[in-house]
Amino acid sequence: MKIFDSNFWIVFGLLIALMGLAMNRGGTPLLQEGIGSGAKLFMRFGLVIFLSFMVAGLAESLMPREWISSALGEDSGWKGLMLAAAAGAITPAGPFVSMPLALGMLKAGAAPAAVITFLSAWSLLAIHRLFAWEVPILGASFAFTRWSLCLILPVLVGAASRLIVRS
């Protein structure tokens, strides 16, 4: 596994650029404030991120590869997209779990279209987010209307991705 890949260098370059901008705008005090704020965020979420990646790694290792390949593979058709959408909707986790799970699905033989469907459903249809955030904040009528209107979108996105993405 390559640690210093393009993602690392892009984020590192952004960090250096923002440090330079902070020094230019407010000098050392602004730089220290920004670095301190980032350190506090790391202290708050670092352990959660670490644990989430451990959960995702274990889930990937425990995924039944033959079943994933069969149920979500290239030959799974509409049934595979519907299953991927259902899995995305019921995945009760943030991106620190869902993204590594998506990678695990790809490694286990899921078709890119199924994984795109999974991530689209996780983004648009997450049941935990609907009941924990949308219904209490936006009201049931609005939340269920939005959710219902989005219900078919992940499958359509997955189907469209078959035309664009090939494994």
JSON list of C-alpha atoms in Angstrom, two decimals:
[
{"chain": "A", "resi": 1, "resn": "MET", "atom": "CA", "xyz": [0.00, 0.00, 0.00]},
{"chain": "A", "resi": 2, "resn": "LYS", "atom": "CA", "xyz": [1.38, 3.35, -1.04]},
{"chain": "A", "resi": 3, "resn": "ILE", "atom": "CA", "xyz": [0.96, 6.02, 1.68]},
{"chain": "A", "resi": 4, "resn": "PHE", "atom": "CA", "xyz": [2.44, 8.97, -0.20]},
{"chain": "A", "resi": 5, "resn": "ASP", "atom": "CA", "xyz": [0.10, 8.76, -3.19]},
{"chain": "A", "resi": 6, "resn": "SER", "atom": "CA", "xyz": [-1.47, 11.62, -5.14]},
{"chain": "A", "resi": 7, "resn": "ASN", "atom": "CA", "xyz": [-4.20, 12.08, -2.49]},
{"chain": "A", "resi": 8, "resn": "PHE", "atom": "CA", "xyz": [-1.55, 12.69, 0.16]},
{"chain": "A", "resi": 9, "resn": "TRP", "atom": "CA", "xyz": [0.34, 15.20, -1.97]},
{"chain": "A", "resi": 10, "resn": "ILE", "atom": "CA", "xyz": [-2.81, 17.10, -2.92]},
{"chain": "A", "resi": 11, "resn": "VAL", "atom": "CA", "xyz": [-3.87, 17.48, 0.72]},
{"chain": "A", "resi": 12, "resn": "PHE", "atom": "CA", "xyz": [-0.30, 18.26, 1.77]},
{"chain": "A", "resi": 13, "resn": "GLY", "atom": "CA", "xyz": [-0.05, 20.94, -0.92]},
{"chain": "A", "resi": 14, "resn": "LEU", "atom": "CA", "xyz": [-3.37, 22.41, 0.19]},
{"chain": "A", "resi": 15, "resn": "LEU", "atom": "CA", "xyz": [-2.10, 22.48, 3.79]},
{"chain": "A", "resi": 16, "resn": "ILE", "atom": "CA", "xyz": [1.08, 24.33, 2.78]},
{"chain": "A", "resi": 17, "resn": "ALA", "atom": "CA", "xyz": [-0.90, 26.81, 0.66]},
{"chain": "A", "resi": 18, "resn": "LEU", "atom": "CA", "xyz": [-3.37, 27.51, 3.48]},
{"chain": "A", "resi": 19, "resn": "MET", "atom": "CA", "xyz": [-0.52, 27.88, 5.98]},
{"chain": "A", "resi": 20, "resn": "GLY", "atom": "CA", "xyz": [1.06, 30.46, 3.69]},
{"chain": "A", "resi": 21, "resn": "LEU", "atom": "CA", "xyz": [-2.26, 32.27, 3.34]},
{"chain": "A", "resi": 22, "resn": "ALA", "atom": "CA", "xyz": [-2.75, 32.28, 7.13]},
{"chain": "A", "resi": 23, "resn": "MET", "atom": "CA", "xyz": [0.74, 33.68, 7.64]},
{"chain": "A", "resi": 24, "resn": "ASN", "atom": "CA", "xyz": [0.07, 36.35, 5.02]},
{"chain": "A", "resi": 25, "resn": "ARG", "atom": "CA", "xyz": [-3.30, 37.39, 6.48]},
{"chain": "A", "resi": 26, "resn": "GLY", "atom": "CA", "xyz": [-2.66, 37.16, 10.22]},
{"chain": "A", "resi": 27, "resn": "GLY", "atom": "CA", "xyz": [0.85, 35.96, 10.88]},
{"chain": "A", "resi": 28, "resn": "THR", "atom": "CA", "xyz": [1.81, 33.40, 13.49]},
{"chain": "A", "resi": 29, "resn": "PRO", "atom": "CA", "xyz": [-1.30, 33.94, 15.69]},
{"chain": "A", "resi": 30, "resn": "LEU", "atom": "CA", "xyz": [-3.69, 33.05, 12.83]},
{"chain": "A", "resi": 31, "resn": "LEU", "atom": "CA", "xyz": [-1.52, 30.11, 11.82]},
{"chain": "A", "resi": 32, "resn": "GLN", "atom": "CA", "xyz": [-1.48, 28.80, 15.41]},
{"chain": "A", "resi": 33, "resn": "GLU", "atom": "CA", "xyz": [-5.24, 29.27, 15.69]},
{"chain": "A", "resi": 34, "resn": "GLY", "atom": "CA", "xyz": [-5.83, 27.27, 12.52]},
{"chain": "A", "resi": 35, "resn": "ILE", "atom": "CA", "xyz": [-3.40, 24.49, 13.42]},
{"chain": "A", "resi": 36, "resn": "GLY", "atom": "CA", "xyz": [-4.90, 24.34, 16.93]},
{"chain": "A", "resi": 37, "resn": "SER", "atom": "CA", "xyz": [-8.40, 24.09, 15.52]},
{"chain": "A", "resi": 38, "resn": "GLY", "atom": "CA", "xyz": [-7.31, 21.26, 13.23]},
{"chain": "A", "resi": 39, "resn": "ALA", "atom": "CA", "xyz": [-5.62, 19.46, 16.14]},
{"chain": "A", "resi": 40, "resn": "LYS", "atom": "CA", "xyz": [-8.85, 19.72, 18.18]},
{"chain": "A", "resi": 41, "resn": "LEU", "atom": "CA", "xyz": [-10.81, 18.21, 15.30]},
{"chain": "A", "resi": 42, "resn": "PHE", "atom": "CA", "xyz": [-8.28, 15.39, 15.08]},
{"chain": "A", "resi": 43, "resn": "MET", "atom": "CA", "xyz": [-8.53, 14.76, 18.82]},
{"chain": "A", "resi": 44, "resn": "ARG", "atom": "CA", "xyz": [-12.32, 14.70, 18.58]},
{"chain": "A", "resi": 45, "resn": "PHE", "atom": "CA", "xyz": [-12.65, 12.49, 15.50]},
{"chain": "A", "resi": 46, "resn": "GLY", "atom": "CA", "xyz": [-9.31, 10.70, 15.12]},
{"chain": "A", "resi": 47, "resn": "LEU", "atom": "CA", "xyz": [-10.25, 7.73, 17.30]},
{"chain": "A", "resi": 48, "resn": "VAL", "atom": "CA", "xyz": [-13.67, 7.45, 15.63]},
{"chain": "A", "resi": 49, "resn": "ILE", "atom": "CA", "xyz": [-12.01, 7.44, 12.21]},
{"chain": "A", "resi": 50, "resn": "PHE", "atom": "CA", "xyz": [-9.50, 4.80, 13.34]},
{"chain": "A", "resi": 51, "resn": "LEU", "atom": "CA", "xyz": [-12.23, 2.57, 14.79]},
{"chain": "A", "resi": 52, "resn": "SER", "atom": "CA", "xyz": [-14.40, 3.06, 11.71]},
{"chain": "A", "resi": 53, "resn": "PHE", "atom": "CA", "xyz": [-11.60, 1.89, 9.44]},
{"chain": "A", "resi": 54, "resn": "MET", "atom": "CA", "xyz": [-11.07, -1.15, 11.68]},
{"chain": "A", "resi": 55, "resn": "VAL", "atom": "CA", "xyz": [-14.80, -1.96, 11.41]},
{"chain": "A", "resi": 56, "resn": "ALA", "atom": "CA", "xyz": [-14.71, -1.50, 7.64]},
{"chain": "A", "resi": 57, "resn": "GLY", "atom": "CA", "xyz": [-11.58, -3.65, 7.33]},
{"chain": "A", "resi": 58, "resn": "LEU", "atom": "CA", "xyz": [-13.17, -6.45, 9.32]},
{"chain": "A", "resi": 59, "resn": "ALA", "atom": "CA", "xyz": [-16.40, -6.15, 7.35]},
{"chain": "A", "resi": 60, "resn": "GLU", "atom": "CA", "xyz": [-14.41, -6.36, 4.11]},
{"chain": "A", "resi": 61, "resn": "SER", "atom": "CA", "xyz": [-12.58, -9.46, 5.35]},
{"chain": "A", "resi": 62, "resn": "LEU", "atom": "CA", "xyz": [-15.84, -11.07, 6.42]},
{"chain": "A", "resi": 63, "resn": "MET", "atom": "CA", "xyz": [-17.75, -10.28, 3.23]},
{"chain": "A", "resi": 64, "resn": "PRO", "atom": "CA", "xyz": [-18.74, -13.50, 1.51]},
{"chain": "A", "resi": 65, "resn": "ARG", "atom": "CA", "xyz": [-16.88, -12.95, -1.76]},
{"chain": "A", "resi": 66, "resn": "GLU", "atom": "CA", "xyz": [-18.79, -15.57, -3.72]},
{"chain": "A", "resi": 67, "resn": "TRP", "atom": "CA", "xyz": [-22.13, -14.14, -2.63]},
{"chain": "A", "resi": 68, "resn": "ILE", "atom": "CA", "xyz": [-21.09, -10.52, -3.29]},
{"chain": "A", "resi": 69, "resn": "SER", "atom": "CA", "xyz": [-19.80, -11.45, -6.74]},
{"chain": "A", "resi": 70, "resn": "SER", "atom": "CA", "xyz": [-23.00, -13.33, -7.52]},
{"chain": "A", "resi": 71, "resn": "ALA", "atom": "CA", "xyz": [-25.51, -10.91, -5.97]},
{"chain": "A", "resi": 72, "resn": "LEU", "atom": "CA", "xyz": [-23.81, -7.64, -6.97]},
{"chain": "A", "resi": 73, "resn": "GLY", "atom": "CA", "xyz": [-21.52, -8.67, -9.83]},
{"chain": "A", "resi": 74, "resn": "GLU", "atom": "CA", "xyz": [-21.67, -7.77, -13.51]},
{"chain": "A", "resi": 75, "resn": "ASP", "atom": "CA", "xyz": [-24.36, -10.38, -14.22]},
{"chain": "A", "resi": 76, "resn": "SER", "atom": "CA", "xyz": [-26.64, -9.42, -11.31]},
{"chain": "A", "resi": 77, "resn": "GLY", "atom": "CA", "xyz": [-28.81, -7.14, -13.44]},
{"chain": "A", "resi": 78, "resn": "TRP", "atom": "CA", "xyz": [-31.59, -5.04, -11.96]},
{"chain": "A", "resi": 79, "resn": "LYS", "atom": "CA", "xyz": [-31.82, -7.37, -8.97]},
{"chain": "A", "resi": 80, "resn": "GLY", "atom": "CA", "xyz": [-28.22, -6.50, -8.02]},
{"chain": "A", "resi": 81, "resn": "LEU", "atom": "CA", "xyz": [-28.91, -2.77, -8.31]},
{"chain": "A", "resi": 82, "resn": "MET", "atom": "CA", "xyz": [-32.05, -3.07, -6.17]},
{"chain": "A", "resi": 83, "resn": "LEU", "atom": "CA", "xyz": [-30.13, -5.06, -3.55]},
{"chain": "A", "resi": 84, "resn": "ALA", "atom": "CA", "xyz": [-27.30, -2.51, -3.56]},
{"chain": "A", "resi": 85, "resn": "ALA", "atom": "CA", "xyz": [-29.83, 0.31, -3.14]},
{"chain": "A", "resi": 86, "resn": "ALA", "atom": "CA", "xyz": [-31.44, -1.46, -0.18]},
{"chain": "A", "resi": 87, "resn": "ALA", "atom": "CA", "xyz": [-28.04, -2.06, 1.40]},
{"chain": "A", "resi": 88, "resn": "GLY", "atom": "CA", "xyz": [-27.11, 1.59, 0.98]},
{"chain": "A", "resi": 89, "resn": "ALA", "atom": "CA", "xyz": [-30.38, 2.77, 2.50]},
{"chain": "A", "resi": 90, "resn": "ILE", "atom": "CA", "xyz": [-29.94, 0.65, 5.64]},
{"chain": "A", "resi": 91, "resn": "THR", "atom": "CA", "xyz": [-26.22, 1.24, 6.17]},
{"chain": "A", "resi": 92, "resn": "PRO", "atom": "CA", "xyz": [-26.21, 3.17, 9.47]},
{"chain": "A", "resi": 93, "resn": "ALA", "atom": "CA", "xyz": [-22.84, 4.83, 9.21]},
{"chain": "A", "resi": 94, "resn": "GLY", "atom": "CA", "xyz": [-20.98, 7.84, 8.01]},
{"chain": "A", "resi": 95, "resn": "PRO", "atom": "CA", "xyz": [-18.45, 8.01, 5.19]},
{"chain": "A", "resi": 96, "resn": "PHE", "atom": "CA", "xyz": [-15.69, 6.54, 7.35]},
{"chain": "A", "resi": 97, "resn": "VAL", "atom": "CA", "xyz": [-17.53, 3.22, 7.20]},
{"chain": "A", "resi": 98, "resn": "SER", "atom": "CA", "xyz": [-19.55, 3.40, 3.98]},
{"chain": "A", "resi": 99, "resn": "MET", "atom": "CA", "xyz": [-16.64, 4.34, 1.70]},
{"chain": "A", "resi": 100, "resn": "PRO", "atom": "CA", "xyz": [-14.36, 1.52, 2.90]},
{"chain": "A", "resi": 101, "resn": "LEU", "atom": "CA", "xyz": [-17.36, -0.84, 2.67]},
{"chain": "A", "resi": 102, "resn": "ALA", "atom": "CA", "xyz": [-17.83, 0.26, -0.93]},
{"chain": "A", "resi": 103, "resn": "LEU", "atom": "CA", "xyz": [-14.17, -0.49, -1.62]},
{"chain": "A", "resi": 104, "resn": "GLY", "atom": "CA", "xyz": [-14.59, -3.88, 0.05]},
{"chain": "A", "resi": 105, "resn": "MET", "atom": "CA", "xyz": [-17.55, -4.61, -2.18]},
{"chain": "A", "resi": 106, "resn": "LEU", "atom": "CA", "xyz": [-15.49, -3.80, -5.27]},
{"chain": "A", "resi": 107, "resn": "LYS", "atom": "CA", "xyz": [-12.66, -6.02, -4.05]},
{"chain": "A", "resi": 108, "resn": "ALA", "atom": "CA", "xyz": [-15.15, -8.82, -3.35]},
{"chain": "A", "resi": 109, "resn": "GLY", "atom": "CA", "xyz": [-16.41, -8.77, -6.94]},
{"chain": "A", "resi": 110, "resn": "ALA", "atom": "CA", "xyz": [-19.29, -6.30, -6.94]},
{"chain": "A", "resi": 111, "resn": "ALA", "atom": "CA", "xyz": [-19.79, -4.47, -10.21]},
{"chain": "A", "resi": 112, "resn": "PRO", "atom": "CA", "xyz": [-18.96, -0.76, -10.22]},
{"chain": "A", "resi": 113, "resn": "ALA", "atom": "CA", "xyz": [-22.62, -0.04, -11.08]},
{"chain": "A", "resi": 114, "resn": "ALA", "atom": "CA", "xyz": [-23.77, -1.84, -7.92]},
{"chain": "A", "resi": 115, "resn": "VAL", "atom": "CA", "xyz": [-21.29, 0.06, -5.76]},
{"chain": "A", "resi": 116, "resn": "ILE", "atom": "CA", "xyz": [-22.33, 3.36, -7.33]},
{"chain": "A", "resi": 117, "resn": "THR", "atom": "CA", "xyz": [-25.93, 2.41, -6.55]},
{"chain": "A", "resi": 118, "resn": "PHE", "atom": "CA", "xyz": [-24.96, 1.52, -2.96]},
{"chain": "A", "resi": 119, "resn": "LEU", "atom": "CA", "xyz": [-23.24, 4.87, -2.41]},
{"chain": "A", "resi": 120, "resn": "SER", "atom": "CA", "xyz": [-26.07, 6.80, -4.08]},
{"chain": "A", "resi": 121, "resn": "ALA", "atom": "CA", "xyz": [-28.65, 5.09, -1.87]},
{"chain": "A", "resi": 122, "resn": "TRP", "atom": "CA", "xyz": [-26.49, 5.67, 1.21]},
{"chain": "A", "resi": 123, "resn": "SER", "atom": "CA", "xyz": [-26.31, 9.36, 0.29]},
{"chain": "A", "resi": 124, "resn": "LEU", "atom": "CA", "xyz": [-29.98, 9.86, -0.60]},
{"chain": "A", "resi": 125, "resn": "LEU", "atom": "CA", "xyz": [-31.96, 7.24, 1.30]},
{"chain": "A", "resi": 126, "resn": "ALA", "atom": "CA", "xyz": [-30.18, 6.52, 4.59]},
{"chain": "A", "resi": 127, "resn": "ILE", "atom": "CA", "xyz": [-32.96, 5.44, 6.94]},
{"chain": "A", "resi": 128, "resn": "HIS", "atom": "CA", "xyz": [-31.03, 6.42, 10.08]},
{"chain": "A", "resi": 129, "resn": "ARG", "atom": "CA", "xyz": [-30.55, 9.96, 8.78]},
{"chain": "A", "resi": 130, "resn": "LEU", "atom": "CA", "xyz": [-34.19, 10.21, 7.72]},
{"chain": "A", "resi": 131, "resn": "PHE", "atom": "CA", "xyz": [-35.48, 9.43, 11.22]},
{"chain": "A", "resi": 132, "resn": "ALA", "atom": "CA", "xyz": [-32.69, 10.97, 13.29]},
{"chain": "A", "resi": 133, "resn": "TRP", "atom": "CA", "xyz": [-32.37, 14.26, 11.42]},
{"chain": "A", "resi": 134, "resn": "GLU", "atom": "CA", "xyz": [-34.82, 14.95, 8.64]},
{"chain": "A", "resi": 135, "resn": "VAL", "atom": "CA", "xyz": [-38.14, 14.07, 10.27]},
{"chain": "A", "resi": 136, "resn": "PRO", "atom": "CA", "xyz": [-37.38, 15.88, 13.56]},
{"chain": "A", "resi": 137, "resn": "ILE", "atom": "CA", "xyz": [-35.91, 18.97, 11.88]},
{"chain": "A", "resi": 138, "resn": "LEU", "atom": "CA", "xyz": [-37.82, 19.28, 8.61]},
{"chain": "A", "resi": 139, "resn": "GLY", "atom": "CA", "xyz": [-41.05, 17.56, 9.56]},
{"chain": "A", "resi": 140, "resn": "ALA", "atom": "CA", "xyz": [-42.43, 14.20, 8.50]},
{"chain": "A", "resi": 141, "resn": "SER", "atom": "CA", "xyz": [-44.32, 15.45, 5.44]},
{"chain": "A", "resi": 142, "resn": "PHE", "atom": "CA", "xyz": [-41.32, 17.18, 3.90]},
{"chain": "A", "resi": 143, "resn": "ALA", "atom": "CA", "xyz": [-38.86, 14.43, 4.86]},
{"chain": "A", "resi": 144, "resn": "PHE", "atom": "CA", "xyz": [-40.96, 11.57, 3.49]},
{"chain": "A", "resi": 145, "resn": "THR", "atom": "CA", "xyz": [-41.76, 13.51, 0.32]},
{"chain": "A", "resi": 146, "resn": "ARG", "atom": "CA", "xyz": [-38.05, 14.11, -0.33]},
{"chain": "A", "resi": 147, "resn": "TRP", "atom": "CA", "xyz": [-37.19, 10.50, 0.50]},
{"chain": "A", "resi": 148, "resn": "SER", "atom": "CA", "xyz": [-39.98, 9.12, -1.72]},
{"chain": "A", "resi": 149, "resn": "LEU", "atom": "CA", "xyz": [-38.94, 11.29, -4.66]},
{"chain": "A", "resi": 150, "resn": "CYS", "atom": "CA", "xyz": [-35.35, 10.04, -4.32]},
{"chain": "A", "resi": 151, "resn": "LEU", "atom": "CA", "xyz": [-36.32, 6.38, -3.97]},
{"chain": "A", "resi": 152, "resn": "ILE", "atom": "CA", "xyz": [-35.70, 5.39, -7.60]},
{"chain": "A", "resi": 153, "resn": "LEU", "atom": "CA", "xyz": [-32.67, 7.62, -8.20]},
{"chain": "A", "resi": 154, "resn": "PRO", "atom": "CA", "xyz": [-29.91, 5.29, -6.91]},
{"chain": "A", "resi": 155, "resn": "VAL", "atom": "CA", "xyz": [-31.05, 2.47, -9.21]},
{"chain": "A", "resi": 156, "resn": "LEU", "atom": "CA", "xyz": [-31.27, 4.84, -12.18]},
{"chain": "A", "resi": 157, "resn": "VAL", "atom": "CA", "xyz": [-27.79, 6.20, -11.40]},
{"chain": "A", "resi": 158, "resn": "GLY", "atom": "CA", "xyz": [-26.46, 2.65, -11.16]},
{"chain": "A", "resi": 159, "resn": "ALA", "atom": "CA", "xyz": [-28.07, 1.71, -14.47]},
{"chain": "A", "resi": 160, "resn": "ALA", "atom": "CA", "xyz": [-26.67, 4.82, -16.14]},
{"chain": "A", "resi": 161, "resn": "SER", "atom": "CA", "xyz": [-23.23, 4.08, -14.73]},
{"chain": "A", "resi": 162, "resn": "ARG", "atom": "CA", "xyz": [-23.23, 0.76, -16.59]},
{"chain": "A", "resi": 163, "resn": "LEU", "atom": "CA", "xyz": [-23.00, 2.77, -19.77]},
{"chain": "A", "resi": 164, "resn": "ILE", "atom": "CA", "xyz": [-20.06, 4.79, -18.47]},
{"chain": "A", "resi": 165, "resn": "VAL", "atom": "CA", "xyz": [-18.05, 2.61, -16.09]},
{"chain": "A", "resi": 166, "resn": "ARG", "atom": "CA", "xyz": [-16.68, -0.76, -17.04]},
{"chain": "A", "resi": 167, "resn": "SER", "atom": "CA", "xyz": [-14.89, -2.98, -14.54]}
]
